[in-house]
Coordinates of C-alpha atoms and ligand atoms in Angstrom, one line a residue:
M1 CA -17.7 -0.9 26.3
S2 CA -18.5 2.4 24.7
S3 CA -17.3 2.9 21.2
S4 CA -15.6 6.2 22.2
S5 CA -12.9 4.2 24.0
F6 CA -12.0 2.4 20.8
V7 CA -8.8 3.1 19.1
S8 CA -9.3 3.8 15.4
S9 CA -8.2 1.1 12.9
D10 CA -5.9 3.7 11.4
D11 CA -4.1 4.1 14.7
I12 CA -3.8 0.4 15.1
R13 CA -2.4 0.1 11.6
D14 CA 0.1 2.9 12.3
R15 CA 1.3 1.2 15.5
F16 CA 1.5 -2.1 13.6
S17 CA 3.5 -0.7 10.7
R18 CA 6.0 0.9 13.1
A19 CA 6.3 -2.3 15.1
M20 CA 6.9 -4.3 12.0
S21 CA 9.5 -1.8 10.8
D22 CA 11.3 -1.9 14.2
M23 CA 11.2 -5.7 14.2
Y24 CA 12.6 -6.0 10.7
R25 CA 15.3 -3.4 11.4
A26 CA 16.4 -5.5 14.4
E27 CA 16.3 -8.7 12.3
V28 CA 17.8 -7.4 9.1
P29 CA 20.2 -4.5 9.8
Q30 CA 20.7 -3.7 6.1
Y31 CA 17.0 -2.7 6.1
G32 CA 18.0 0.0 8.6
T33 CA 20.8 1.1 6.2
L34 CA 18.4 1.3 3.4
L35 CA 15.9 3.4 5.4
A36 CA 18.6 5.9 6.2
L37 CA 19.7 6.1 2.5
V38 CA 16.1 6.6 1.4
E39 CA 15.6 9.3 4.0
T40 CA 18.8 11.2 2.9
V41 CA 17.8 11.0 -0.8
N42 CA 14.2 12.0 -0.1
H43 CA 15.5 15.0 1.9
E44 CA 17.9 16.1 -0.9
T45 CA 15.2 15.6 -3.5
L46 CA 12.7 17.8 -1.6
V47 CA 15.3 20.5 -1.1
A48 CA 16.2 20.4 -4.8
R49 CA 12.6 20.3 -6.0
P50 CA 10.4 22.7 -4.0
A51 CA 7.5 22.2 -6.5
L52 CA 7.5 18.5 -5.8
A53 CA 7.5 19.3 -2.1
A54 CA 4.5 21.6 -2.5
R55 CA 2.6 19.1 -4.5
L56 CA 3.1 16.3 -2.0
T57 CA 1.9 18.6 0.7
A58 CA -1.2 19.6 -1.3
R59 CA -2.0 15.9 -1.8
G60 CA -1.6 15.1 1.9
E61 CA 1.3 12.8 1.0
M62 CA 4.1 14.7 2.8
A63 CA 3.1 13.5 6.3
R64 CA 2.9 9.9 5.2
L65 CA 6.2 9.8 3.2
G66 CA 8.4 9.1 6.3
V67 CA 6.3 6.2 7.5
E68 CA 5.2 4.8 4.2
R69 CA 6.0 1.1 3.8
H70 CA 4.8 -2.0 2.1
G71 CA 5.8 -5.6 3.0
A72 CA 5.2 -9.0 1.7
I73 CA 4.3 -12.4 3.2
R74 CA 3.5 -15.8 1.7
V75 CA 1.0 -18.3 3.3
G76 CA 0.3 -21.9 2.7
T77 CA -3.4 -22.6 3.3
A78 CA -6.8 -21.2 2.7
Q79 CA -7.4 -21.1 6.5
E80 CA -4.3 -19.0 7.0
L81 CA -5.3 -16.6 4.3
A82 CA -8.9 -16.2 5.6
T83 CA -7.7 -15.6 9.2
L84 CA -5.2 -13.0 7.8
R85 CA -8.1 -11.2 6.2
R86 CA -9.8 -10.9 9.5
L87 CA -6.6 -9.9 11.2
F88 CA -5.9 -7.1 8.7
A89 CA -9.5 -5.9 8.9
V90 CA -8.8 -4.9 12.5
M91 CA -6.3 -2.4 11.1
G92 CA -8.5 -1.2 8.3
M93 CA -6.6 -3.1 5.6
F94 CA -8.7 -4.8 2.9
P95 CA -7.9 -7.1 0.0
V96 CA -7.4 -5.1 -3.1
G97 CA -6.5 -6.5 -6.5
Y98 CA -5.8 -10.1 -7.7
Y99 CA -2.3 -10.9 -9.0
D100 CA -1.5 -14.1 -10.9
L101 CA 2.2 -14.9 -10.5
S102 CA 2.0 -18.3 -12.1
E103 CA 2.3 -16.5 -15.4
A104 CA 5.9 -15.9 -14.4
G105 CA 6.4 -19.5 -13.1
V106 CA 6.0 -18.6 -9.4
P107 CA 3.4 -20.9 -7.9
V108 CA 1.4 -18.3 -6.0
H109 CA -1.5 -15.9 -6.5
S110 CA -1.8 -12.8 -4.4
T111 CA -3.7 -9.7 -3.2
A112 CA -2.6 -6.6 -1.3
F113 CA -4.2 -5.8 2.0
R114 CA -4.3 -2.1 2.3
P115 CA -6.4 0.9 3.4
V116 CA -8.8 2.2 0.8
E117 CA -10.2 5.5 2.0
D118 CA -8.3 8.8 1.3
A119 CA -8.0 9.8 4.9
A120 CA -6.8 6.3 5.9
L121 CA -4.2 6.4 3.1
S122 CA -2.9 9.7 4.2
R123 CA -2.6 8.6 7.8
N124 CA -0.5 5.6 7.0
P125 CA -0.9 3.6 3.8
F126 CA 0.8 0.4 5.1
R127 CA 0.2 -2.4 2.7
L128 CA 1.0 -6.1 2.7
F129 CA 1.4 -8.0 -0.5
T130 CA 0.1 -11.4 0.5
S131 CA 0.6 -14.5 -1.6
L132 CA -1.1 -17.9 -1.3
L133 CA 0.9 -21.0 -2.3
R134 CA -0.7 -23.0 -5.0
L135 CA 0.1 -26.6 -4.1
E136 CA -2.0 -27.7 -7.1
L137 CA 0.9 -26.5 -9.2
I138 CA 3.3 -29.0 -7.8
E139 CA 3.3 -31.9 -10.2
D140 CA 4.7 -34.6 -8.0
E141 CA 1.6 -35.9 -6.1
T142 CA 3.5 -37.4 -3.2
L143 CA 5.4 -34.2 -2.6
R144 CA 2.2 -32.2 -2.9
A145 CA 0.5 -34.4 -0.2
K146 CA 3.6 -34.1 2.0
A147 CA 3.6 -30.3 1.8
A148 CA -0.1 -30.2 2.6
A149 CA 0.3 -32.4 5.6
I150 CA 3.1 -30.3 7.0
L151 CA 1.1 -27.1 6.5
E152 CA -1.9 -28.7 8.2
R153 CA 0.1 -29.2 11.4
R154 CA 1.0 -25.6 12.0
D155 CA -0.9 -22.7 13.5
I156 CA 0.7 -19.4 12.5
F157 CA -1.4 -17.3 14.9
T158 CA -1.1 -16.9 18.7
P159 CA -4.1 -17.8 20.7
A160 CA -4.2 -14.2 22.0
V161 CA -4.4 -12.7 18.5
R162 CA -7.2 -15.0 17.6
E163 CA -9.1 -13.9 20.7
L164 CA -8.5 -10.2 20.0
I165 CA -9.7 -10.6 16.4
A166 CA -12.9 -12.1 17.8
T167 CA -13.3 -9.3 20.3
F168 CA -12.9 -6.7 17.6
E169 CA -15.5 -8.5 15.5
A170 CA -17.9 -8.8 18.4
E171 CA -17.5 -5.4 19.9
G172 CA -16.7 -3.3 16.9
G173 CA -13.3 -2.1 18.1
L174 CA -10.4 -2.5 20.5
D175 CA -9.5 -0.2 23.4
D176 CA -6.0 1.2 23.8
A177 CA -4.6 -1.7 25.9
Q178 CA -6.2 -4.3 23.6
A179 CA -4.8 -2.5 20.6
D180 CA -1.3 -2.6 21.9
R181 CA -1.7 -6.2 22.8
F182 CA -3.1 -7.0 19.4
V183 CA -0.1 -5.4 17.7
A184 CA 2.4 -7.3 19.9
E185 CA 0.6 -10.6 19.2
A186 CA 0.0 -9.9 15.5
I187 CA 3.7 -9.3 14.7
E188 CA 4.5 -12.7 16.2
T189 CA 3.0 -14.3 13.1
F190 CA 5.5 -12.4 10.9
R191 CA 8.7 -13.0 12.9
W192 CA 11.7 -14.9 11.4
H193 CA 12.5 -18.3 12.8
H194 CA 16.0 -19.8 12.6
D195 CA 14.6 -23.2 13.1
A196 CA 12.8 -25.0 10.3
T197 CA 10.0 -27.4 11.2
V198 CA 11.2 -30.1 8.9
D199 CA 14.4 -32.1 8.4
L200 CA 17.0 -31.1 5.8
A201 CA 16.0 -33.8 3.4
T202 CA 12.4 -32.6 3.3
Y203 CA 13.6 -29.0 2.9
E204 CA 15.8 -30.0 0.0
E205 CA 13.0 -32.0 -1.7
L206 CA 10.6 -29.1 -1.5
H207 CA 13.3 -26.7 -2.5
A208 CA 14.0 -28.7 -5.6
A209 CA 10.3 -28.5 -6.6
H210 CA 10.5 -24.7 -6.1
R211 CA 12.4 -22.6 -3.7
L212 CA 9.3 -20.7 -2.8
I213 CA 7.5 -23.9 -1.7
A214 CA 10.3 -24.6 0.8
D215 CA 10.1 -21.0 2.0
V216 CA 6.4 -21.3 2.7
V217 CA 6.1 -24.9 4.0
C218 CA 9.2 -25.4 6.1
F219 CA 8.8 -22.7 8.8
R220 CA 6.5 -22.0 11.6
G221 CA 5.0 -18.9 10.0
P222 CA 4.9 -16.5 7.1
H223 CA 8.0 -14.4 8.0
I224 CA 7.9 -10.9 6.6
N225 CA 10.3 -11.2 3.6
H226 CA 10.8 -7.5 2.9
L227 CA 9.7 -4.1 3.8
T228 CA 9.8 -1.2 1.4
P229 CA 10.1 2.5 2.0
R230 CA 9.0 4.9 -0.6
T231 CA 11.7 7.0 -2.3
L232 CA 11.3 10.2 -4.4
D233 CA 14.3 9.3 -6.6
I234 CA 14.8 5.6 -7.1
D235 CA 17.6 6.0 -9.6
E236 CA 19.7 7.9 -7.1
V237 CA 19.1 5.3 -4.3
Q238 CA 20.0 2.4 -6.7
R239 CA 23.1 4.3 -7.7
R240 CA 24.2 4.8 -4.0
M241 CA 23.3 1.3 -2.8
P242 CA 26.7 -0.3 -3.4
E243 CA 28.7 2.4 -1.6
A244 CA 26.3 1.9 1.4
G245 CA 27.2 -1.8 1.3
M246 CA 24.1 -3.2 -0.4
S247 CA 24.1 -5.3 -3.6
P248 CA 21.2 -4.0 -5.7
K249 CA 19.0 -6.1 -8.0
A250 CA 20.3 -5.9 -11.6
V251 CA 17.5 -3.6 -13.0
I252 CA 14.8 -1.3 -11.7
E253 CA 11.4 -2.8 -12.4
G254 CA 8.5 -0.9 -13.9
P255 CA 8.4 2.2 -16.2
P256 CA 11.4 4.4 -16.9
R257 CA 12.2 7.7 -15.2
R258 CA 9.8 10.4 -16.5
D259 CA 8.7 14.0 -15.9
C260 CA 5.3 12.6 -14.8
P261 CA 6.0 9.4 -12.9
I262 CA 3.4 6.7 -13.6
L263 CA 2.5 3.6 -11.6
L264 CA 5.4 2.1 -9.7
R265 CA 9.1 1.7 -10.0
Q266 CA 10.9 -0.8 -7.7
T267 CA 14.3 -2.3 -6.9
S268 CA 15.7 -4.3 -4.1
F269 CA 18.9 -5.5 -2.4
K270 CA 19.4 -9.2 -2.7
A271 CA 18.1 -11.8 -0.2
L272 CA 20.5 -12.8 2.6
E273 CA 21.8 -16.3 3.0
E274 CA 20.8 -17.2 6.6
T275 CA 21.9 -20.1 8.7
T276 CA 18.9 -22.4 9.4
R277 CA 18.7 -25.3 11.8
F278 CA 16.7 -28.3 10.6
S279 CA 15.0 -30.9 12.8
G280 CA 17.2 -33.9 13.4
A281 CA 20.2 -31.6 13.9
G282 CA 20.8 -30.7 10.3
E283 CA 22.1 -27.3 9.5
G284 CA 22.0 -25.4 6.2
T285 CA 21.1 -22.0 4.8
H286 CA 17.9 -20.4 3.5
S287 CA 17.5 -17.1 1.8
A288 CA 14.2 -15.3 1.9
R289 CA 14.6 -11.9 3.3
F290 CA 15.6 -8.8 1.4
G291 CA 15.0 -5.0 1.3
E292 CA 13.2 -3.1 -1.4
I293 CA 12.4 0.5 -2.4
E294 CA 9.7 1.9 -4.5
Q295 CA 8.8 5.2 -6.2
R296 CA 5.1 5.8 -6.9
G297 CA 3.5 7.8 -9.7
A298 CA 0.1 8.2 -11.2
A299 CA -2.6 5.5 -11.3
L300 CA -3.4 4.7 -14.9
T301 CA -6.9 4.1 -16.4
P302 CA -7.6 0.8 -18.1
S303 CA -6.5 2.3 -21.4
G304 CA -3.4 3.8 -19.9
R305 CA -2.6 0.5 -18.3
E306 CA -3.1 -1.3 -21.6
R307 CA -0.7 1.1 -23.3
Y308 CA 1.8 0.6 -20.4
D309 CA 1.7 -3.2 -20.6
Q310 CA 2.2 -3.1 -24.4
L311 CA 5.2 -0.8 -24.2
L312 CA 6.7 -2.7 -21.3
N313 CA 6.4 -6.0 -23.3
E314 CA 8.0 -4.3 -26.3
A315 CA 10.9 -3.0 -24.2
R316 CA 11.4 -6.2 -22.4
R317 CA 11.7 -8.3 -25.5
A318 CA 14.8 -6.3 -26.5
A319 CA 16.1 -5.7 -23.0
E320 CA 17.0 -9.3 -21.9
G321 CA 20.3 -9.4 -20.1
L322 CA 21.0 -5.6 -20.2
D323 CA 22.5 -3.8 -17.2
N324 CA 20.3 -1.2 -15.5
A325 CA 21.7 1.7 -17.5
A326 CA 21.1 0.0 -20.8
H327 CA 17.7 -1.3 -19.7
Q328 CA 16.6 2.1 -18.6
A329 CA 17.8 3.7 -21.9
R330 CA 15.9 1.0 -23.8
L331 CA 12.7 1.6 -21.7
G332 CA 13.1 5.4 -22.1
E333 CA 13.2 5.0 -25.9
V334 CA 10.1 2.8 -26.1
F335 CA 8.2 4.9 -23.6
T336 CA 8.5 8.1 -25.7
A337 CA 5.3 6.7 -27.1
F338 CA 3.6 7.3 -23.7
P339 CA 2.6 11.0 -23.2
D340 CA 4.7 12.6 -20.5
D341 CA 2.8 15.7 -19.6
E342 CA -0.2 15.9 -17.2
T343 CA -2.5 17.7 -19.6
T344 CA -2.2 15.0 -22.3
L345 CA -2.4 12.2 -19.7
R346 CA -5.6 13.7 -18.5
R347 CA -7.2 14.7 -21.8
E348 CA -6.5 11.3 -23.3
G349 CA -7.9 9.6 -20.3
L350 CA -4.6 7.7 -19.6
A351 CA -4.3 8.5 -15.9
Y352 CA -6.8 9.2 -13.0
F353 CA -7.0 12.7 -11.6
D354 CA -8.3 14.3 -8.5
Y355 CA -10.1 17.6 -9.1
R356 CA -10.3 20.3 -6.5
L357 CA -11.2 24.0 -6.3
A358 CA -8.1 26.3 -6.2
D359 CA -7.7 28.2 -3.0
G360 CA -10.1 31.1 -2.8
A361 CA -11.6 30.2 -6.2
E362 CA -15.3 30.0 -6.9
L363 CA -17.1 28.2 -9.7
P364 CA -19.4 30.3 -12.0
P365 CA -23.0 29.1 -11.3
A366 CA -23.3 28.0 -14.9
S367 CA -20.7 25.4 -14.4
L368 CA -23.1 23.2 -12.5
A369 CA -23.4 19.9 -14.4
G370 CA -21.0 21.3 -17.0
G371 CA -19.3 18.9 -19.4
A372 CA -15.7 18.2 -20.4
V373 CA -15.3 21.4 -22.4
E374 CA -16.2 23.5 -19.4
L375 CA -13.9 21.5 -17.1
E376 CA -11.0 22.2 -19.4
A377 CA -11.9 25.9 -19.3
L378 CA -12.0 25.9 -15.5
I379 CA -8.7 24.3 -15.3
A380 CA -7.2 26.7 -17.9
E381 CA -8.5 29.6 -15.8
G382 CA -6.8 28.2 -12.7
R383 CA -10.1 27.8 -10.8
V384 CA -10.0 24.0 -10.8
I385 CA -6.8 22.1 -10.1
A386 CA -6.3 18.6 -11.4
E387 CA -3.7 16.4 -9.7
P388 CA -2.8 12.8 -10.7
I389 CA -4.0 10.2 -8.2
T390 CA -1.1 8.2 -6.8
Y391 CA -1.0 4.5 -7.6
E392 CA -1.4 2.6 -4.4
D393 CA -1.2 -1.0 -5.8
F394 CA 1.3 -3.4 -7.3
L395 CA 2.4 -4.6 -10.8
P396 CA 2.4 -8.3 -11.5
V397 CA 5.4 -8.2 -13.9
S398 CA 7.4 -6.2 -11.4
A399 CA 6.4 -8.5 -8.6
A400 CA 7.5 -11.5 -10.6
G401 CA 10.9 -9.7 -11.2
I402 CA 11.2 -9.1 -7.5
F403 CA 10.3 -12.7 -6.6
Q404 CA 12.8 -14.0 -9.2
S405 CA 15.7 -11.9 -8.2
N406 CA 15.3 -13.2 -4.7
L407 CA 14.8 -16.8 -5.7
G408 CA 18.3 -16.9 -7.2
G409 CA 17.0 -16.5 -10.7
E410 CA 16.7 -20.2 -11.2
E411 CA 14.3 -21.7 -13.7
S412 CA 11.0 -22.7 -12.3
S413 CA 10.2 -26.4 -12.3
V414 CA 6.5 -26.0 -11.6
G415 CA 3.9 -25.9 -14.3
H416 CA 2.6 -22.5 -15.3
G417 CA -1.0 -22.4 -14.1
N418 CA -3.8 -20.2 -15.1
A419 CA -5.1 -17.3 -13.1
N420 CA -7.7 -18.5 -10.8
R421 CA -9.3 -15.5 -9.0
Q422 CA -12.3 -17.5 -8.0
A423 CA -10.3 -20.1 -6.1
F424 CA -8.3 -17.3 -4.5
E425 CA -11.5 -15.5 -3.3
A426 CA -12.9 -18.8 -2.1
A427 CA -9.8 -19.3 0.0
L428 CA -9.9 -15.7 1.2
G429 CA -13.5 -16.0 2.1
A430 CA -14.3 -12.7 0.4
P431 CA -14.1 -11.0 -3.0
V432 CA -11.1 -8.8 -3.7
T433 CA -11.8 -5.2 -4.5
D434 CA -11.0 -4.1 -8.1
E435 CA -8.2 -1.5 -7.7
L436 CA -9.2 0.4 -10.9
A437 CA -12.7 0.8 -9.6
L438 CA -11.3 2.6 -6.5
Y439 CA -9.4 5.1 -8.6
A440 CA -12.4 5.7 -10.9
E441 CA -14.7 6.3 -7.9
R442 CA -12.3 8.7 -6.4
Q443 CA -11.9 10.7 -9.6
A444 CA -15.7 10.8 -10.1
A445 CA -16.3 11.8 -6.4
S446 CA -13.9 14.7 -6.8
L447 CA -15.8 16.0 -9.8
V448 CA -19.2 15.5 -8.2
A449 CA -18.0 17.4 -5.1
L450 CA -17.4 20.4 -7.4
G451 CA -20.9 20.0 -9.0
L452 CA -19.3 18.8 -12.2
E453 CA -20.2 15.8 -14.3
P454 CA -18.1 12.7 -13.4
R455 CA -15.9 11.3 -16.2
Ligands
LIG1 C1 6.3 -10.5 -3.1 C2 6.9 -9.9 -4.2 C3 6.0 -8.7 -4.7 C4 6.2 -6.2 -4.9 O1 6.6 -5.2 -4.3 O2 5.9 -6.3 -6.0 C5 6.2 -7.5 -4.0 C6 7.2 -11.6 -2.4 O3 8.4 -11.7 -2.8 O4 6.6 -12.3 -1.6 O5 6.4 -7.3 -2.9
LIG2 NI1 7.6 -5.5 -2.5

C-alpha cells in the first residue's frame, strides 16, 4: 500500500473524538444538555468580547473550540495500559505527564494521552486522562488477589482493533476504510455496560475497599466516565447549570477567575446512579458517569507552577466547606499575590509565551541573536507579539477533586501510596513525556524562528 492512501493520524483522532462524543451523548443525555449550554455561553462570550475572539483566531484555537473535548478512563492492568498506548498512537495521541492521585487517597496513577504538535493540537486536541488502578494499595491480600484474578479474565479490546493496531504499526498507516473500522472498533472498548461481570457480593466487597476499585474491576471494559467540552466562561456555565437541570459540583476546581486565565479551571455535574445487573441475577446501582467542563488558560513555567501550588494550598486550608461563591472569593484574595497582567507574567518568567512577528513587521538586522532587553524593545515597538501558550494538560489536585466529587465524597479506606512513576512507565511500556519540557521547547522554537535567543 502506498503511504499516500493513508489517512492522517489527526483525521483518525478527529473521527474518534466525534464518535466518542456521539456515543456519550446517546448514553448520557445530560452531556448533550451540557454541550448545548457550553455552546450558548461560548457564543455569548465571543460576541461580548471581540478581543478574545480575535486572540483565539490568531492562536489557531477558534476552529478547535467547538470540537475540543477531553475524557477519562480507568484501567486495571499493565497489559491494558500498554495496549491503550499503542491504540492511541494510531491517532497521534501520546502519553504526556505523570499524575499521582494516591496523594488524595485515590488508588490510581495516571497520564494523559494527547497530541503534542501545534498543528495536531489545532486540528483537534482530543485528550484522554487515563488512570491505572494500583492494586498494591489494597491492603486486604485476599481481596487484592481476587481483583487481580477477575481482571486477568477480561479482554477489553475487540480482535479487530488489535489487528488494525498491528496493521498500523506494520504498514505505517491506515487507509480510509481501515480508519473508519478502527474508530468503530476502538470505541467498543469505552462503551458502557449495564451488566457487571461479577456477582453483587463481590461488587460490594470491592466497593467497600474503594468505590473506584469496583468501578475498574467489575465491568467488561474501561467505560468512558466523562467527556469535557471547553468553555470560555466557566463561572457562567456553573451558574446556569441548575436551571438547565444539572446538579453542579460544589466548587470550581483550580485557580480563580482572572484577567489573564492560567492553567485550568474545571467543574462537573454529579455522576448518575445507574441500574446495574450482576451475575447471579442480582440488581443494584453503580455511579460512574458524569459531565465536566473546563476553561483553559496559560501554561505556567516551573516557577509559576510552584507559586500556583503554594497559593492554592494556602487558599484551600481556609476554604474547607465553603460554597462556590465564598470559595472563589477566598481564592481571589489569595491569588492577588499572583501577577495578573501578561507583561509581568512574561517578564517574571511565570508563564510560557509564543513569540511571533507582527503582520507586515520586519526585524532590524541587528536583532539577530539579540538578548532579553532587545526582545522587550521589539515587543514594545509592536514588531514582535507575545501570546501566552495554552495549558494542554491536567492538574492533580483538581483531578482529585473531580474524582472525589464523583465517588460520593466518602473517605478513602486505601493506604496513601507514594508516587511511582517508574512503575507506571514500566506498565505503560514507554516513558511519559514531561509536559513542561513541551511548553519550554515551543517557546524556545518560536524565538529561534525569529532569529532571537531562546529563553
Ligand atoms: C479522572 C478525573 C481527572 C480531570 O479532568 O482532571 C480528570 C477520572 O475521574 O477518571 O478527568
Ligand atoms: Ni476530566
